[in-house]
Amino acid sequence: MPSEAAPFLNPPSLLDHVRPQALALPESGIVEVMNYGRQREGMIPLWAGEGDLPTPAFISEAATRSLAAGETFYTWQRGIPELRAAIARYMAGLYGIADDPERYFVTGSGMQAIQIALALTLAAGDEILIPSPAWPNAAAAAEVIGAHPVYVPFSFDETRGFWLDLDQLESAVTPRTRVIFINSPANPTGFVASHDTLRGVLDIARRHGLWIVADEIYGRFYYEGGEGGLAPSFHDVMEPEDRLLFVQTFSKNWAMTGWRLGWIEAHPVLGDVLENLIQYSTSGVAAFMQRAGIAALDRGESFVAHQIERARRGRDILAEGLATSNRVRFARPPGAFYMFFGVEGEHDMRALAMKLVDEARIGLAPGTAFGPGGESYIRLCFARGEAQMAEATDRLVRWLKA
Amino acid sequence: MPSEAAPFLNPPSLLDHVRPQALALPESGIVEVMNYGRQREGMIPLWAGEGDLPTPAFISEAATRSLAAGETFYTWQRGIPELRAAIARYMAGLYGIADDPERYFVTGSGMQAIQIALALTLAAGDEILIPSPAWPNAAAAAEVIGAHPVYVPFSFDETRGFWLDLDQLESAVTPRTRVIFINSPANPTGFVASHDTLRGVLDIARRHGLWIVADEIYGRFYYEGGEGGLAPSFHDVMEPEDRLLFVQTFSKNWAMTGWRLGWIEAHPVLGDVLENLIQYSTSGVAAFMQRAGIAALDRGESFVAHQIERARRGRDILAEGLATSNRVRFARPPGAFYMFFGVEGEHDMRALAMKLVDEARIGLAPGTAFGPGGESYIRLCFARGEAQMAEATDRLVRWLKA
């Protein structure tokens, strides 16, 4: 019997027929640790890129009202006009750019915004430049397409933190390069590109005919800009016809990580192409989710300010704690809400993350999850309240000193 | 000045750098007509694949409760365990298959289920067989990947309706073929594969080492099966190790078109690959949406029965009306909720759809939107209440006779 049934009893036979690019995708190293520790008692979870606040009620209630009103039918593929208008107002107010709803395309997460931006620009065999270490999902989304991420190492020193060498970036350009992916402020490094760096990247893109996919989702989590300061943005240095696609999300500013709601900003001439890519990917976003987005944009400013201030204090509490341990290599990050640090004597960061779950009841994300250059680091998300950040810092520092 | 600024003043320059596969994507011919007529007074919209009922309150309220409880954080990439368990129970009850939550992967729409199923199976240059006319989005999703849809024509006669010739299907297999996409009951044709046809497709797939992507989302909208009858399903004829991926959606059964919630059913050995493809596409679905899915599955049976009965009556009202016009070529569809018919003397079905918006205030979808073989048809969705279906039928028949 086994011999007869063999073709159907060997599960790997199914895997043998999976497209190699899909089979080769890395498991998210963050998800692996989260799955390991998700249900432990008393854990302080600092592994994911999210804070501890649920979505504010005024945002959730906008969705609830829409649902109760029966907005449960198919809707515009590009997003409902009211949300596109709200995004345009918000972005105009923030960056002093034109208030033009035709530039904005609602997506089912910032991740989907990246997926679609890459589907617009990359074919199988093409290359995308990614400064590394980096949040791994952009590279993985390129790999799903059959394109190749080419990593450009960030430089690091404890005074300057992480920085990007433009000569190194340009020297990585090949005839197959199509895209430069720039995340600033950056996850996990806290890197923030200066205006000079952004201009330099733009010059490289223009010289070589490349697209820039700009991930500025942490643009407001910038701690060097003074009151209400924004991190430098490509909006400040670009021309209208530059080949730039911005990817955005509601996740971070408005504590909406679980919602899966974002947008793409692009030249309106790309509208039909983007609409098609949305249509053939998820076919749009629930209208009731979009109503929540409008509430967030129109009425969320004090919440955003509160979150930024919390993150700044979280960063400072953590940095002060880490400085008391002589085992940690770090710089205080100017932006985003992660500390990406090395620990003397610890070389296997995946094992370290597991140990910290087991022994210190804190959840961190191993640097191995963030591509080349991340292997000797571990990431901690500090977008949390003061008491919990103090407790987490205490647990970490005690573990480090033990 | 113009000469200097020229490189930045020519909008098509941006389009010139879009990846050719993305640029070549067809605009959805359905969306085109919807956008044309969406805001007209007094329209009866029968263009989209959705009924006129909003999502039942007990489903929406499950989402509302979850939102109010603060379920707004990142969650499991494969779907929350409770929803995967609910899907498994539901499918086991419906098809008499094993109750195994590990077979189910929650997606942000049936469309995303297709996108991910194709990302798992197709690379650039590969071929996918699609009986045609067909809902265009599976073919378009293949084109986004750089794969090529190969259309196998349905046969049609007014007695038998649409049917699939298995010899024609097999003769379309080439060394590049990787997938057969089978939608049954089918949109837009109403085609329902018999068990013999399903076995025949499975034999072809086995002989040539192909995947089957089975879209049985209309499986319960089957009018020849008696009380509670289900359309024939690959579940009835497959072996566990067959290379089958099922794509599913909450849209049709539970009037949740606008939600964007679906699932993939696959052998559990594919779980890690599917989790990765979800992670790098939209990174999961909002937990509060998933709570609504649980309510739908656990408590939605009487609503589903009501919807199916309404669609059956809508079909019959329409078929009786069309029979009084001598200009219409059609067969009463055994499944799904579309009438796909030809009109004597009308050759440009896109123009016909526009005329019906303007002159009869009914919204239909031109057959040109459904690929090769669809050019001489137009689609009408009859999943609506009796009064509105009678009015729509009346408007259509009067227009046909005018």
mmCIF file of C-alpha atoms in Angstrom, chain A residues 170-370:
data_model
loop_
_atom_site.group_PDB
_atom_site.id
_atom_site.type_symbol
_atom_site.label_atom_id
_atom_site.label_comp_id
_atom_site.label_asym_id
_atom_site.label_seq_id
_atom_site.Cartn_x
_atom_site.Cartn_y
_atom_site.Cartn_z
ATOM 1 C CA GLU A 170 25.936 55.302 -6.269
ATOM 2 C CA SER A 171 28.600 52.674 -6.685
ATOM 3 C CA ALA A 172 25.920 50.010 -6.139
ATOM 4 C CA VAL A 173 23.970 51.144 -9.223
ATOM 5 C CA THR A 174 24.094 48.645 -12.092
ATOM 6 C CA PRO A 175 22.301 48.516 -15.442
ATOM 7 C CA ARG A 176 19.578 46.434 -13.746
ATOM 8 C CA THR A 177 18.917 48.978 -10.977
ATOM 9 C CA ARG A 178 15.438 50.483 -11.176
ATOM 10 C CA VAL A 179 14.633 51.730 -7.666
ATOM 11 C CA ILE A 180 16.252 53.285 -4.614
ATOM 12 C CA PHE A 181 14.234 52.592 -1.480
ATOM 13 C CA ILE A 182 14.749 55.288 1.138
ATOM 14 C CA ASN A 183 13.229 54.963 4.579
ATOM 15 C CA SER A 184 13.848 58.094 6.648
ATOM 16 C CA PRO A 185 13.436 58.337 9.608
ATOM 17 C CA ALA A 186 14.427 54.720 9.451
ATOM 18 C CA ASN A 187 13.350 51.490 11.029
ATOM 19 C CA PRO A 188 15.322 49.941 12.748
ATOM 20 C CA THR A 189 18.339 52.254 12.764
ATOM 21 C CA GLY A 190 16.783 55.616 13.619
ATOM 22 C CA PHE A 191 18.743 57.045 10.690
ATOM 23 C CA VAL A 192 17.361 60.390 9.461
ATOM 24 C CA ALA A 193 18.507 61.673 6.090
ATOM 25 C CA SER A 194 19.558 65.324 6.051
ATOM 26 C CA HIS A 195 18.371 67.583 3.249
ATOM 27 C CA ASP A 196 21.832 67.233 1.728
ATOM 28 C CA THR A 197 21.549 63.466 1.766
ATOM 29 C CA LEU A 198 18.074 63.583 0.218
ATOM 30 C CA ARG A 199 19.357 65.900 -2.523
ATOM 31 C CA GLY A 200 22.249 63.547 -3.095
ATOM 32 C CA VAL A 201 19.947 60.543 -3.439
ATOM 33 C CA LEU A 202 17.744 62.504 -5.827
ATOM 34 C CA ASP A 203 20.768 63.441 -7.935
ATOM 35 C CA ILE A 204 21.790 59.798 -8.161
ATOM 36 C CA ALA A 205 18.262 58.784 -9.148
ATOM 37 C CA ARG A 206 18.112 61.488 -11.835
ATOM 38 C CA ARG A 207 21.555 60.664 -13.209
ATOM 39 C CA HIS A 208 20.735 56.981 -13.588
ATOM 40 C CA GLY A 209 17.038 57.212 -14.437
ATOM 41 C CA LEU A 210 15.880 55.469 -11.260
ATOM 42 C CA TRP A 211 12.716 55.605 -9.214
ATOM 43 C CA ILE A 212 12.817 56.551 -5.559
ATOM 44 C CA VAL A 213 10.340 54.841 -3.266
ATOM 45 C CA ALA A 214 10.241 57.115 -0.237
ATOM 46 C CA ASP A 215 9.072 55.632 3.037
ATOM 47 C CA GLU A 216 8.675 58.633 5.349
ATOM 48 C CA ILE A 217 6.107 57.042 7.623
ATOM 49 C CA TYR A 218 8.067 58.108 10.719
ATOM 50 C CA GLY A 219 8.441 61.675 9.428
ATOM 51 C CA ARG A 220 6.772 63.135 12.496
ATOM 52 C CA PHE A 221 8.724 61.042 14.976
ATOM 53 C CA TYR A 222 11.732 63.325 14.779
ATOM 54 C CA TYR A 223 13.391 64.500 17.956
ATOM 55 C CA GLU A 224 15.857 67.055 16.643
ATOM 56 C CA GLY A 225 13.399 69.374 14.949
ATOM 57 C CA GLY A 226 12.070 71.391 17.856
ATOM 58 C CA GLU A 227 8.373 71.986 18.448
ATOM 59 C CA GLY A 228 6.263 70.227 15.806
ATOM 60 C CA GLY A 229 9.396 69.610 13.782
ATOM 61 C CA LEU A 230 9.318 67.288 10.817
ATOM 62 C CA ALA A 231 12.180 65.197 9.578
ATOM 63 C CA PRO A 232 13.623 66.390 6.264
ATOM 64 C CA SER A 233 11.474 65.084 3.423
ATOM 65 C CA PHE A 234 11.815 64.506 -0.293
ATOM 66 C CA HIS A 235 8.869 66.909 -0.497
ATOM 67 C CA ASP A 236 11.333 69.653 0.413
ATOM 68 C CA VAL A 237 13.779 68.957 -2.393
ATOM 69 C CA MET A 238 11.931 67.273 -5.282
ATOM 70 C CA GLU A 239 10.560 68.618 -8.552
ATOM 71 C CA PRO A 240 7.044 67.619 -9.627
ATOM 72 C CA GLU A 241 8.279 65.345 -12.391
ATOM 73 C CA ASP A 242 10.843 63.445 -10.359
ATOM 74 C CA ARG A 243 10.201 59.713 -10.327
ATOM 75 C CA LEU A 244 9.142 59.524 -6.718
ATOM 76 C CA LEU A 245 6.551 57.307 -5.077
ATOM 77 C CA PHE A 246 5.781 57.936 -1.419
ATOM 78 C CA VAL A 247 4.389 55.127 0.696
ATOM 79 C CA GLN A 248 2.459 56.006 3.834
ATOM 80 C CA THR A 249 0.476 54.410 6.627
ATOM 81 C CA PHE A 250 -1.989 55.348 9.328
ATOM 82 C CA SER A 251 -0.330 52.784 11.596
ATOM 83 C CA LYS A 252 2.194 54.804 13.531
ATOM 84 C CA ASN A 253 0.875 58.365 13.920
ATOM 85 C CA TRP A 254 -2.618 57.311 14.906
ATOM 86 C CA ALA A 255 -2.005 53.966 16.651
ATOM 87 C CA MET A 256 -3.750 52.082 13.862
ATOM 88 C CA THR A 257 -1.228 49.305 13.245
ATOM 89 C CA GLY A 258 -3.899 46.626 13.255
ATOM 90 C CA TRP A 259 -6.137 48.401 10.756
ATOM 91 C CA ARG A 260 -4.070 47.940 7.606
ATOM 92 C CA LEU A 261 -4.648 51.373 6.113
ATOM 93 C CA GLY A 262 -2.192 53.479 4.168
ATOM 94 C CA TRP A 263 -1.697 55.432 1.006
ATOM 95 C CA ILE A 264 0.560 56.022 -1.964
ATOM 96 C CA GLU A 265 1.452 59.529 -3.042
ATOM 97 C CA ALA A 266 2.361 59.819 -6.703
ATOM 98 C CA HIS A 267 2.110 62.063 -9.698
ATOM 99 C CA PRO A 268 -1.515 62.012 -10.910
ATOM 100 C CA VAL A 269 -0.403 60.828 -14.345
ATOM 101 C CA LEU A 270 0.223 57.465 -12.679
ATOM 102 C CA GLY A 271 -3.374 57.291 -11.434
ATOM 103 C CA ASP A 272 -4.727 54.752 -13.910
ATOM 104 C CA VAL A 273 -1.780 52.422 -13.421
ATOM 105 C CA LEU A 274 -2.090 52.631 -9.641
ATOM 106 C CA GLU A 275 -5.844 52.085 -9.760
ATOM 107 C CA ASN A 276 -5.271 48.924 -11.792
ATOM 108 C CA LEU A 277 -2.605 47.630 -9.442
ATOM 109 C CA ILE A 278 -4.961 48.183 -6.505
ATOM 110 C CA GLN A 279 -7.840 46.549 -8.388
ATOM 111 C CA TYR A 280 -5.778 43.438 -9.106
ATOM 112 C CA SER A 281 -4.299 43.194 -5.625
ATOM 113 C CA THR A 282 -7.070 43.676 -3.052
ATOM 114 C CA SER A 283 -9.599 45.766 -4.996
ATOM 115 C CA GLY A 284 -9.655 48.640 -2.584
ATOM 116 C CA VAL A 285 -10.241 49.299 1.081
ATOM 117 C CA ALA A 286 -13.465 49.127 3.092
ATOM 118 C CA ALA A 287 -15.261 52.476 3.053
ATOM 119 C CA PHE A 288 -15.856 52.273 6.799
ATOM 120 C CA MET A 289 -12.114 51.940 7.386
ATOM 121 C CA GLN A 290 -11.581 55.005 5.233
ATOM 122 C CA ARG A 291 -14.029 57.025 7.353
ATOM 123 C CA ALA A 292 -11.790 56.249 10.313
ATOM 124 C CA GLY A 293 -8.859 57.560 8.286
ATOM 125 C CA ILE A 294 -10.661 60.854 7.734
ATOM 126 C CA ALA A 295 -11.293 61.217 11.465
ATOM 127 C CA ALA A 296 -7.631 60.509 12.176
ATOM 128 C CA LEU A 297 -6.390 63.126 9.700
ATOM 129 C CA ASP A 298 -8.915 65.800 10.559
ATOM 130 C CA ARG A 299 -9.053 65.428 14.327
ATOM 131 C CA GLY A 300 -5.924 63.520 15.311
ATOM 132 C CA GLU A 301 -3.336 66.243 15.850
ATOM 133 C CA SER A 302 -3.352 66.314 19.626
ATOM 134 C CA PHE A 303 -3.133 62.518 19.735
ATOM 135 C CA VAL A 304 -0.185 62.527 17.329
ATOM 136 C CA ALA A 305 1.589 65.161 19.424
ATOM 137 C CA HIS A 306 0.961 63.069 22.547
ATOM 138 C CA GLN A 307 2.387 59.959 20.885
ATOM 139 C CA ILE A 308 5.515 61.755 19.699
ATOM 140 C CA GLU A 309 6.154 63.204 23.130
ATOM 141 C CA ARG A 310 5.703 59.765 24.704
ATOM 142 C CA ALA A 311 8.138 58.216 22.263
ATOM 143 C CA ARG A 312 10.688 60.929 22.930
ATOM 144 C CA ARG A 313 10.469 60.234 26.660
ATOM 145 C CA GLY A 314 10.610 56.507 26.030
ATOM 146 C CA ARG A 315 13.796 57.026 24.050
ATOM 147 C CA ASP A 316 15.378 59.125 26.748
ATOM 148 C CA ILE A 317 14.500 56.751 29.597
ATOM 149 C CA LEU A 318 15.936 53.862 27.619
ATOM 150 C CA ALA A 319 19.077 55.719 26.542
ATOM 151 C CA GLU A 320 19.805 56.761 30.106
ATOM 152 C CA GLY A 321 19.335 53.197 31.299
ATOM 153 C CA LEU A 322 21.516 51.704 28.589
ATOM 154 C CA ALA A 323 24.284 54.185 29.374
ATOM 155 C CA THR A 324 24.535 52.732 32.902
ATOM 156 C CA SER A 325 25.406 49.364 31.401
ATOM 157 C CA ASN A 326 28.839 49.196 29.919
ATOM 158 C CA ARG A 327 27.853 46.364 27.629
ATOM 159 C CA VAL A 328 25.732 48.284 25.102
ATOM 160 C CA ARG A 329 26.836 49.923 21.822
ATOM 161 C CA PHE A 330 24.291 52.551 20.742
ATOM 162 C CA ALA A 331 23.586 56.135 19.742
ATOM 163 C CA ARG A 332 20.438 58.045 20.707
ATOM 164 C CA PRO A 333 18.339 57.844 17.511
ATOM 165 C CA PRO A 334 17.189 61.195 16.073
ATOM 166 C CA GLY A 335 14.020 59.714 14.596
ATOM 167 C CA ALA A 336 11.541 56.824 14.400
ATOM 168 C CA PHE A 337 10.895 54.931 17.642
ATOM 169 C CA TYR A 338 13.464 52.174 17.824
ATOM 170 C CA MET A 339 16.712 51.664 19.644
ATOM 171 C CA PHE A 340 18.984 49.449 17.552
ATOM 172 C CA PHE A 341 21.889 48.422 19.689
ATOM 173 C CA GLY A 342 24.657 45.888 20.126
ATOM 174 C CA VAL A 343 25.450 43.963 23.298
ATOM 175 C CA GLU A 344 29.001 43.114 24.170
ATOM 176 C CA GLY A 345 29.529 39.366 24.417
ATOM 177 C CA GLU A 346 26.301 38.528 22.555
ATOM 178 C CA HIS A 347 26.802 37.345 18.998
ATOM 179 C CA ASP A 348 23.658 35.332 18.228
ATOM 180 C CA MET A 349 20.938 37.971 18.329
ATOM 181 C CA ARG A 350 18.130 35.549 17.537
ATOM 182 C CA ALA A 351 19.176 33.533 20.582
ATOM 183 C CA LEU A 352 19.467 36.747 22.594
ATOM 184 C CA ALA A 353 15.890 37.724 21.691
ATOM 185 C CA MET A 354 14.659 34.306 22.840
ATOM 186 C CA LYS A 355 16.676 34.586 26.072
ATOM 187 C CA LEU A 356 15.223 38.024 26.784
ATOM 188 C CA VAL A 357 11.734 36.555 26.370
ATOM 189 C CA ASP A 358 12.519 33.718 28.741
ATOM 190 C CA GLU A 359 14.686 35.476 31.290
ATOM 191 C CA ALA A 360 13.735 39.148 31.290
ATOM 192 C CA ARG A 361 10.157 38.942 30.007
ATOM 193 C CA ILE A 362 10.766 41.622 27.390
ATOM 194 C CA GLY A 363 10.204 41.078 23.685
ATOM 195 C CA LEU A 364 12.829 42.505 21.335
ATOM 196 C CA ALA A 365 13.423 41.890 17.632
ATOM 197 C CA PRO A 366 16.763 40.370 16.629
ATOM 198 C CA GLY A 367 18.875 42.404 14.206
ATOM 199 C CA THR A 368 19.143 39.321 12.037
ATOM 200 C CA ALA A 369 15.595 40.169 10.972
ATOM 201 C CA PHE A 370 16.831 43.385 9.359
#
